[in-house]
mmCIF file of C-alpha atoms in Angstrom:
data_model
loop_
_atom_site.group_PDB
_atom_site.id
_atom_site.type_symbol
_atom_site.label_atom_id
_atom_site.label_comp_id
_atom_site.label_asym_id
_atom_site.label_seq_id
_atom_site.Cartn_x
_atom_site.Cartn_y
_atom_site.Cartn_z
ATOM 1 C CA MET A 229 31.060 26.823 -56.913
ATOM 2 C CA ASP A 230 31.565 30.416 -58.104
ATOM 3 C CA LYS A 231 35.230 31.204 -58.690
ATOM 4 C CA LYS A 232 37.111 34.461 -58.162
ATOM 5 C CA GLN A 233 39.750 35.949 -60.409
ATOM 6 C CA LEU A 234 43.329 36.011 -59.171
ATOM 7 C CA PRO A 235 44.053 39.758 -59.475
ATOM 8 C CA GLY A 236 46.042 40.745 -62.545
ATOM 9 C CA THR A 237 45.655 37.347 -64.223
ATOM 10 C CA ASN A 238 43.170 35.195 -66.093
ATOM 11 C CA ILE A 239 43.448 32.524 -63.390
ATOM 12 C CA MET A 240 40.258 31.674 -61.538
ATOM 13 C CA LEU A 241 40.541 30.462 -57.957
ATOM 14 C CA SER A 242 37.962 28.520 -55.993
ATOM 15 C CA PRO A 243 36.511 30.551 -53.086
ATOM 16 C CA ILE A 244 38.068 27.992 -50.751
ATOM 17 C CA THR A 245 41.706 26.988 -51.118
ATOM 18 C CA TYR A 246 42.949 23.672 -49.796
ATOM 19 C CA GLY A 247 45.698 24.573 -47.333
ATOM 20 C CA ALA A 248 48.275 21.783 -47.333
ATOM 21 C CA PHE A 249 50.068 22.878 -44.157
ATOM 22 C CA ALA A 250 49.174 19.945 -41.922
ATOM 23 C CA ILE A 251 49.658 17.239 -44.554
ATOM 24 C CA GLY A 252 53.392 17.870 -44.446
ATOM 25 C CA GLY A 253 53.187 15.748 -41.303
ATOM 26 C CA TRP A 254 55.076 18.435 -39.440
ATOM 27 C CA PHE A 255 54.119 20.885 -36.698
ATOM 28 C CA TRP A 256 50.535 19.690 -36.124
ATOM 29 C CA GLY A 257 51.212 16.403 -34.384
ATOM 30 C CA GLY A 258 51.594 14.241 -37.501
ATOM 31 C CA ALA A 259 49.345 13.373 -40.427
ATOM 32 C CA ASP A 260 48.309 10.266 -42.341
ATOM 33 C CA GLU A 261 49.465 10.517 -45.953
ATOM 34 C CA GLY A 262 46.692 8.302 -47.292
ATOM 35 C CA ASP A 263 44.070 10.488 -45.641
ATOM 36 C CA ALA A 264 45.786 13.595 -47.002
ATOM 37 C CA ILE A 265 45.641 12.268 -50.559
ATOM 38 C CA LYS A 266 41.933 11.486 -50.186
ATOM 39 C CA ALA A 267 41.355 14.978 -48.804
ATOM 40 C CA ILE A 268 42.957 16.601 -51.862
ATOM 41 C CA GLU A 269 41.028 14.323 -54.218
ATOM 42 C CA ALA A 270 37.761 15.134 -52.443
ATOM 43 C CA ALA A 271 38.565 18.837 -52.687
ATOM 44 C CA ILE A 272 39.151 18.734 -56.449
ATOM 45 C CA GLU A 273 36.098 16.557 -57.121
ATOM 46 C CA ASN A 274 33.898 19.019 -55.242
ATOM 47 C CA GLY A 275 35.098 22.267 -56.780
ATOM 48 C CA VAL A 276 37.950 23.250 -54.451
ATOM 49 C CA THR A 277 40.562 23.313 -57.196
ATOM 50 C CA THR A 278 43.049 25.723 -55.602
ATOM 51 C CA ILE A 279 45.818 24.174 -53.490
ATOM 52 C CA ASP A 280 48.271 26.091 -51.333
ATOM 53 C CA THR A 281 51.470 24.515 -50.021
ATOM 54 C CA ALA A 282 55.096 25.419 -49.209
ATOM 55 C CA PRO A 283 58.481 23.694 -49.143
ATOM 56 C CA VAL A 284 58.864 24.117 -45.384
ATOM 57 C CA TYR A 285 55.705 22.103 -44.696
ATOM 58 C CA GLY A 286 57.420 18.866 -43.778
ATOM 59 C CA MET A 287 60.673 19.920 -45.477
ATOM 60 C CA GLY A 288 59.296 19.268 -48.941
ATOM 61 C CA HIS A 289 56.878 16.508 -48.002
ATOM 62 C CA SER A 290 53.671 18.510 -48.453
ATOM 63 C CA GLU A 291 54.697 19.553 -51.975
ATOM 64 C CA ILE A 292 55.566 15.930 -52.817
ATOM 65 C CA VAL A 293 52.176 14.675 -51.604
ATOM 66 C CA VAL A 294 50.392 17.390 -53.589
ATOM 67 C CA GLY A 295 52.469 16.648 -56.700
ATOM 68 C CA ASN A 296 51.755 12.915 -56.519
ATOM 69 C CA THR A 297 48.039 13.479 -55.968
ATOM 70 C CA ILE A 298 47.439 15.910 -58.840
ATOM 71 C CA LYS A 299 49.331 13.832 -61.379
ATOM 72 C CA GLY A 300 47.138 13.746 -64.493
ATOM 73 C CA LYS A 301 44.942 16.557 -63.100
ATOM 74 C CA ARG A 302 47.248 19.553 -63.493
ATOM 75 C CA ASP A 303 44.871 21.338 -65.856
ATOM 76 C CA LYS A 304 42.116 21.129 -63.218
ATOM 77 C CA VAL A 305 43.985 22.783 -60.350
ATOM 78 C CA GLN A 306 45.677 26.027 -59.439
ATOM 79 C CA LEU A 307 48.950 25.473 -57.580
ATOM 80 C CA LEU A 308 50.057 28.014 -55.005
ATOM 81 C CA THR A 309 53.356 27.544 -53.226
ATOM 82 C CA LYS A 310 55.956 29.655 -51.470
ATOM 83 C CA PHE A 311 59.638 30.297 -50.962
ATOM 84 C CA GLY A 312 61.904 31.838 -48.379
ATOM 85 C CA MET A 313 61.821 29.473 -45.388
ATOM 86 C CA ILE A 314 64.948 27.340 -45.647
ATOM 87 C CA TRP A 315 66.415 24.587 -43.502
ATOM 88 C CA ASP A 316 69.489 23.580 -45.503
ATOM 89 C CA ALA A 317 71.536 26.759 -44.960
ATOM 90 C CA GLU A 318 71.976 29.360 -42.231
ATOM 91 C CA LYS A 319 71.204 32.529 -44.184
ATOM 92 C CA GLY A 320 68.919 35.478 -43.562
ATOM 93 C CA ASP A 321 66.936 35.790 -40.336
ATOM 94 C CA PHE A 322 66.772 32.872 -37.919
ATOM 95 C CA ALA A 323 63.089 31.922 -37.546
ATOM 96 C CA PHE A 324 62.853 29.028 -35.108
ATOM 97 C CA GLU A 325 64.106 25.582 -34.170
ATOM 98 C CA SER A 326 61.982 22.587 -35.065
ATOM 99 C CA LYS A 327 62.205 18.910 -35.958
ATOM 100 C CA ASP A 328 61.722 17.198 -39.294
ATOM 101 C CA ASN A 329 59.468 14.198 -39.908
ATOM 102 C CA GLN A 330 62.255 11.908 -38.696
ATOM 103 C CA ASP A 331 62.317 13.840 -35.412
ATOM 104 C CA LYS A 332 65.725 15.312 -36.209
ATOM 105 C CA PRO A 333 66.408 18.904 -35.074
ATOM 106 C CA VAL A 334 66.366 21.539 -37.805
ATOM 107 C CA LYS A 335 66.879 25.287 -37.817
ATOM 108 C CA ILE A 336 64.517 27.293 -40.005
ATOM 109 C CA TYR A 337 65.700 30.577 -41.535
ATOM 110 C CA LYS A 338 63.851 33.258 -43.480
ATOM 111 C CA PHE A 339 65.852 34.096 -46.607
ATOM 112 C CA ASN A 340 64.679 35.733 -49.831
ATOM 113 C CA GLY A 341 67.942 36.255 -51.739
ATOM 114 C CA LYS A 342 67.577 36.459 -55.521
ATOM 115 C CA GLN A 343 69.409 33.266 -56.500
ATOM 116 C CA SER A 344 67.921 31.365 -53.578
ATOM 117 C CA VAL A 345 64.389 32.232 -54.779
ATOM 118 C CA ILE A 346 65.193 31.019 -58.293
ATOM 119 C CA ASP A 347 66.720 27.794 -56.950
ATOM 120 C CA GLU A 348 63.763 27.179 -54.642
ATOM 121 C CA CYS A 349 61.376 27.525 -57.560
ATOM 122 C CA GLU A 350 63.225 24.806 -59.469
ATOM 123 C CA ARG A 351 63.010 22.438 -56.497
ATOM 124 C CA SER A 352 59.312 23.158 -55.993
ATOM 125 C CA LEU A 353 58.577 22.515 -59.678
ATOM 126 C CA LYS A 354 60.211 19.088 -59.349
ATOM 127 C CA ARG A 355 58.406 18.168 -56.142
ATOM 128 C CA LEU A 356 55.067 19.336 -57.557
ATOM 129 C CA GLN A 357 55.786 17.560 -60.874
ATOM 130 C CA THR A 358 54.792 20.558 -62.959
ATOM 131 C CA ASP A 359 56.460 23.054 -65.287
ATOM 132 C CA TYR A 360 54.723 26.125 -63.862
ATOM 133 C CA ILE A 361 53.343 27.459 -60.592
ATOM 134 C CA ASP A 362 50.191 29.566 -60.709
ATOM 135 C CA LEU A 363 51.109 31.767 -57.733
ATOM 136 C CA PHE A 364 54.596 31.867 -56.191
ATOM 137 C CA GLN A 365 54.595 33.620 -52.825
ATOM 138 C CA MET A 366 57.229 35.082 -50.539
ATOM 139 C CA HIS A 367 56.554 33.203 -47.303
ATOM 140 C CA TRP A 368 57.845 35.868 -44.899
ATOM 141 C CA PRO A 369 59.634 39.204 -45.148
ATOM 142 C CA GLU A 370 63.200 39.199 -43.794
ATOM 143 C CA SER A 371 65.738 41.875 -42.929
ATOM 144 C CA THR A 372 68.832 40.818 -44.912
ATOM 145 C CA THR A 373 67.455 41.057 -48.465
ATOM 146 C CA PRO A 374 65.837 44.199 -49.932
ATOM 147 C CA ILE A 375 62.359 43.247 -51.084
ATOM 148 C CA GLU A 376 63.161 44.834 -54.445
ATOM 149 C CA GLU A 377 65.817 42.153 -55.011
ATOM 150 C CA THR A 378 63.313 39.423 -54.171
ATOM 151 C CA MET A 379 60.815 40.872 -56.626
ATOM 152 C CA GLU A 380 63.480 40.912 -59.348
ATOM 153 C CA ALA A 381 63.814 37.149 -58.917
ATOM 154 C CA LEU A 382 60.064 36.736 -59.284
ATOM 155 C CA GLU A 383 60.095 38.922 -62.390
ATOM 156 C CA ILE A 384 62.707 36.633 -63.952
ATOM 157 C CA LEU A 385 60.670 33.531 -63.112
ATOM 158 C CA LYS A 386 57.524 35.125 -64.508
ATOM 159 C CA THR A 387 59.306 36.060 -67.746
ATOM 160 C CA GLN A 388 60.506 32.465 -68.045
ATOM 161 C CA GLY A 389 56.927 31.200 -67.593
ATOM 162 C CA LYS A 390 57.819 29.209 -64.497
ATOM 163 C CA ILE A 391 55.364 31.226 -62.430
ATOM 164 C CA LEU A 392 52.208 32.942 -63.642
ATOM 165 C CA ALA A 393 51.770 35.400 -60.780
ATOM 166 C CA ALA A 394 53.724 36.768 -57.829
ATOM 167 C CA GLY A 395 52.411 36.976 -54.300
ATOM 168 C CA VAL A 396 53.563 37.681 -50.781
ATOM 169 C CA CYS A 397 52.562 36.409 -47.362
ATOM 170 C CA ASN A 398 52.484 38.064 -43.962
ATOM 171 C CA CYS A 399 53.527 41.353 -45.559
ATOM 172 C CA PRO A 400 52.853 44.765 -43.943
ATOM 173 C CA VAL A 401 51.651 47.678 -46.025
ATOM 174 C CA ASP A 402 55.015 49.456 -46.329
ATOM 175 C CA LEU A 403 56.783 46.399 -47.759
ATOM 176 C CA LEU A 404 53.791 45.497 -49.914
ATOM 177 C CA GLU A 405 53.903 48.966 -51.454
ATOM 178 C CA ARG A 406 57.634 48.599 -52.239
ATOM 179 C CA ALA A 407 57.152 45.139 -53.725
ATOM 180 C CA ASN A 408 54.226 46.241 -55.859
ATOM 181 C CA ALA A 409 56.302 49.097 -57.291
ATOM 182 C CA VAL A 410 58.739 46.546 -58.790
ATOM 183 C CA LEU A 411 56.313 43.846 -59.902
ATOM 184 C CA PRO A 412 52.504 43.721 -59.712
ATOM 185 C CA ILE A 413 51.576 41.712 -56.634
ATOM 186 C CA ALA A 414 48.507 39.528 -57.048
ATOM 187 C CA THR A 415 47.870 38.616 -53.407
ATOM 188 C CA ASN A 416 48.963 38.940 -49.811
ATOM 189 C CA GLN A 417 48.370 35.824 -47.723
ATOM 190 C CA VAL A 418 47.807 36.820 -44.113
ATOM 191 C CA ALA A 419 46.281 35.562 -40.887
ATOM 192 C CA TYR A 420 42.662 36.694 -40.659
ATOM 193 C CA SER A 421 39.657 35.339 -38.856
ATOM 194 C CA MET A 422 36.530 36.402 -37.023
ATOM 195 C CA VAL A 423 38.635 36.927 -33.893
ATOM 196 C CA ASN A 424 41.838 38.168 -35.556
ATOM 197 C CA ARG A 425 40.904 41.252 -37.573
ATOM 198 C CA GLY A 426 43.974 43.455 -37.338
ATOM 199 C CA ILE A 427 44.378 43.716 -41.122
ATOM 200 C CA GLU A 428 41.125 45.636 -41.495
ATOM 201 C CA LYS A 429 42.627 48.971 -40.417
ATOM 202 C CA ASP A 430 45.405 49.493 -42.984
ATOM 203 C CA LEU A 431 46.039 46.426 -45.129
ATOM 204 C CA VAL A 432 42.528 45.851 -46.459
ATOM 205 C CA PRO A 433 42.102 49.491 -47.647
ATOM 206 C CA PHE A 434 45.530 49.374 -49.354
ATOM 207 C CA CYS A 435 44.700 46.113 -51.127
ATOM 208 C CA LEU A 436 41.317 47.402 -52.265
ATOM 209 C CA LYS A 437 42.920 50.578 -53.632
ATOM 210 C CA ASN A 438 45.691 48.703 -55.474
ATOM 211 C CA GLY A 439 43.789 45.695 -56.785
ATOM 212 C CA ILE A 440 45.565 43.169 -54.566
ATOM 213 C CA GLY A 441 43.689 40.143 -53.277
ATOM 214 C CA ILE A 442 43.842 38.800 -49.750
ATOM 215 C CA LEU A 443 44.231 35.083 -49.107
ATOM 216 C CA PRO A 444 43.290 34.621 -45.452
ATOM 217 C CA HIS A 445 44.939 31.786 -43.591
ATOM 218 C CA THR A 446 44.105 30.592 -40.071
ATOM 219 C CA SER A 447 40.473 31.564 -40.704
ATOM 220 C CA LEU A 448 39.253 28.894 -38.290
ATOM 221 C CA GLN A 449 41.870 30.104 -35.797
ATOM 222 C CA LYS A 450 43.658 26.753 -35.894
ATOM 223 C CA GLY A 451 40.406 24.892 -35.286
ATOM 224 C CA LEU A 452 39.190 27.034 -32.406
ATOM 225 C CA LEU A 453 36.268 28.524 -34.367
ATOM 226 C CA THR A 454 34.852 25.076 -35.077
ATOM 227 C CA GLY A 455 33.643 25.042 -31.483
ATOM 228 C CA LYS A 456 34.819 21.443 -31.187
ATOM 229 C CA ILE A 457 37.976 22.139 -29.170
ATOM 230 C CA LYS A 458 36.726 22.796 -25.668
ATOM 231 C CA PRO A 459 38.762 24.356 -22.833
ATOM 232 C CA GLY A 460 41.001 21.695 -21.307
ATOM 233 C CA HIS A 461 41.404 19.770 -24.575
ATOM 234 C CA VAL A 462 44.441 17.449 -24.637
ATOM 235 C CA PHE A 463 46.485 17.893 -27.828
ATOM 236 C CA ASN A 464 48.728 15.322 -29.546
ATOM 237 C CA HIS A 465 52.472 15.373 -29.032
ATOM 238 C CA GLY A 466 54.087 17.955 -31.294
ATOM 239 C CA ASP A 467 50.908 20.016 -31.729
ATOM 240 C CA HIS A 468 51.872 23.679 -31.382
ATOM 241 C CA ARG A 469 48.411 25.093 -30.705
ATOM 242 C CA PRO A 470 48.383 25.021 -26.881
ATOM 243 C CA ASN A 471 51.187 27.599 -26.913
ATOM 244 C CA THR A 472 49.341 30.079 -29.122
ATOM 245 C CA PRO A 473 47.498 33.093 -27.627
ATOM 246 C CA TYR A 474 43.968 32.175 -28.671
ATOM 247 C CA PHE A 475 44.152 28.806 -26.900
ATOM 248 C CA LYS A 476 45.127 30.324 -23.559
ATOM 249 C CA GLU A 477 42.388 29.723 -20.985
ATOM 250 C CA HIS A 478 40.871 33.233 -20.851
ATOM 251 C CA ASN A 479 40.808 33.747 -24.621
ATOM 252 C CA HIS A 480 39.550 30.234 -25.253
ATOM 253 C CA LYS A 481 36.572 30.830 -22.966
ATOM 254 C CA GLU A 482 35.839 34.234 -24.544
ATOM 255 C CA VAL A 483 35.736 32.693 -28.019
ATOM 256 C CA MET A 484 33.454 29.918 -26.784
ATOM 257 C CA LYS A 485 31.016 32.548 -25.453
ATOM 258 C CA MET A 486 31.002 34.292 -28.826
ATOM 259 C CA LEU A 487 30.349 31.008 -30.625
ATOM 260 C CA ASP A 488 27.445 30.297 -28.296
ATOM 261 C CA ALA A 489 26.013 33.707 -29.210
ATOM 262 C CA VAL A 490 26.042 33.007 -32.969
ATOM 263 C CA LYS A 491 25.214 29.307 -32.854
ATOM 264 C CA HIS A 492 21.526 30.012 -33.483
ATOM 265 C CA ILE A 493 22.427 31.356 -36.947
ATOM 266 C CA ALA A 494 24.234 28.139 -37.771
ATOM 267 C CA ASP A 495 21.402 26.029 -36.348
ATOM 268 C CA GLU A 496 18.771 27.888 -38.378
ATOM 269 C CA ARG A 497 20.759 27.221 -41.562
ATOM 270 C CA ASP A 498 21.646 23.659 -40.556
ATOM 271 C CA ILE A 499 25.345 24.383 -40.920
ATOM 272 C CA SER A 500 28.321 24.011 -38.611
ATOM 273 C CA LEU A 501 30.082 26.815 -36.774
ATOM 274 C CA ALA A 502 33.127 26.188 -38.989
ATOM 275 C CA GLN A 503 31.039 26.695 -42.129
ATOM 276 C CA LEU A 504 29.591 29.866 -40.628
ATOM 277 C CA ALA A 505 33.066 31.227 -39.855
ATOM 278 C CA LEU A 506 34.412 30.407 -43.324
ATOM 279 C CA ASN A 507 31.434 31.965 -45.099
ATOM 280 C CA TRP A 508 31.757 35.111 -42.974
ATOM 281 C CA THR A 509 35.419 35.319 -44.021
ATOM 282 C CA MET A 510 34.564 34.880 -47.721
ATOM 283 C CA ARG A 511 32.211 37.851 -47.469
ATOM 284 C CA GLN A 512 34.891 40.279 -46.248
ATOM 285 C CA PRO A 513 36.355 43.012 -48.504
ATOM 286 C CA ALA A 514 39.349 42.154 -50.747
ATOM 287 C CA VAL A 515 39.190 38.445 -49.900
ATOM 288 C CA THR A 516 39.892 36.319 -52.988
ATOM 289 C CA SER A 517 40.006 32.803 -51.530
ATOM 290 C CA VAL A 518 40.009 31.444 -47.986
ATOM 291 C CA LEU A 519 42.623 28.855 -47.033
ATOM 292 C CA VAL A 520 41.370 25.871 -45.076
ATOM 293 C CA GLY A 521 43.215 22.729 -44.107
ATOM 294 C CA ALA A 522 41.774 19.227 -43.906
ATOM 295 C CA ARG A 523 43.431 16.031 -42.724
ATOM 296 C CA ASN A 524 40.924 13.753 -44.464
ATOM 297 C CA ALA A 525 38.125 13.666 -47.048
ATOM 298 C CA SER A 526 35.387 14.024 -44.438
ATOM 299 C CA GLN A 527 36.841 17.290 -43.131
ATOM 300 C CA MET A 528 37.277 18.556 -46.679
ATOM 301 C CA LEU A 529 33.648 17.871 -47.580
ATOM 302 C CA GLU A 530 32.564 19.798 -44.496
ATOM 303 C CA ASN A 531 34.673 22.743 -45.669
ATOM 304 C CA VAL A 532 33.177 22.584 -49.176
ATOM 305 C CA LYS A 533 29.718 23.224 -47.725
ATOM 306 C CA ALA A 534 30.914 26.630 -46.507
ATOM 307 C CA ALA A 535 30.696 27.871 -50.103
ATOM 308 C CA SER A 536 27.186 26.523 -50.698
ATOM 309 C CA PHE A 537 25.274 29.448 -49.163
ATOM 310 C CA ILE A 538 25.476 33.211 -48.654
ATOM 311 C CA LEU A 539 25.015 34.814 -45.265
ATOM 312 C CA THR A 540 22.539 37.687 -45.345
ATOM 313 C CA ASP A 541 23.532 41.213 -44.362
ATOM 314 C CA GLU A 542 21.420 40.822 -41.223
ATOM 315 C CA GLU A 543 23.234 37.638 -40.263
ATOM 316 C CA ILE A 544 26.611 39.287 -40.895
ATOM 317 C CA ASN A 545 25.584 42.211 -38.666
ATOM 318 C CA ASN A 546 24.469 39.847 -35.906
ATOM 319 C CA ILE A 547 27.792 38.028 -36.067
ATOM 320 C CA ASN A 548 29.730 41.299 -36.036
ATOM 321 C CA ASN A 549 27.802 42.466 -32.970
ATOM 322 C CA ALA A 550 28.711 39.249 -31.173
ATOM 323 C CA LEU A 551 32.361 39.742 -32.149
ATOM 324 C CA LEU A 552 32.359 43.204 -30.551
ATOM 325 C CA GLN A 553 31.611 41.596 -27.164
ATOM 326 C CA ILE A 554 34.802 39.516 -27.098
ATOM 327 C CA ASP A 555 37.382 40.566 -24.505
ATOM 328 C CA LEU A 556 40.645 38.963 -25.646
ATOM 329 C CA ILE A 557 44.029 39.346 -23.966
ATOM 330 C CA LEU A 558 46.639 39.143 -26.727
#
């Protein structure tokens, strides 16, 4: 599996990153920890050596599972985690109300204060059972802390060797420009998929000009682009997807029509629609590595296959033409 360089570093990332969002057991209707461990092990054994997590995924649980699983394999993986979504203090911008894995109510806040970032890093290092993080990312911008202050914290952590590179997530161009003026930003992790292409207008050109990589998340549009979730699907308790725009009835049907239009490409290559969507995403400008979740080893192995081929320019054009026909109401 050909690797890509994390901009501004000597770190090489796998073209697919294991996204450890769901294995926190929170927000997606629960997860089996044993299956999650096997999924991570399958990823590493098959060349997907980059793992992305965050403290808020299960209130620390995702990081703990990752840390336990990579014990003895730290030199084989690249650890990406985040900071700035807290549940133990009411600081910064209120984000949303949720429940922890014990079904207890929690309030999540976005907060990127300098000392808080440094403290969060220490806690993440302990949960991940490592002495350094390859890429430490600001999870969300917030209004109470100047981004320059947040970057100063990352500069301190980088000087101390506790992080090797600084990144941001969900960051618009104006804030990304300010952050990059303080400390070189390696990546911006943002939502991007075949049906969610808003970043192409301004963010992608800025990243290309400034040598910043894009780490797309939600590239399968929360499972919608697999083609397996049909209209009328009944989701598990606690699963947030039915309330998201792309799963509303009209949009769901529009995406299904698009998938029907490109299915022949997948059939001719003997690949799945998910593998087609992931490979399309890998081919897009400025993309360094595509985040994909997997609840078990079988799902992970399916994702690995997405990096085993290269779509031709003709196939990309055919897919893009099909995407132009979608009429989404967002």
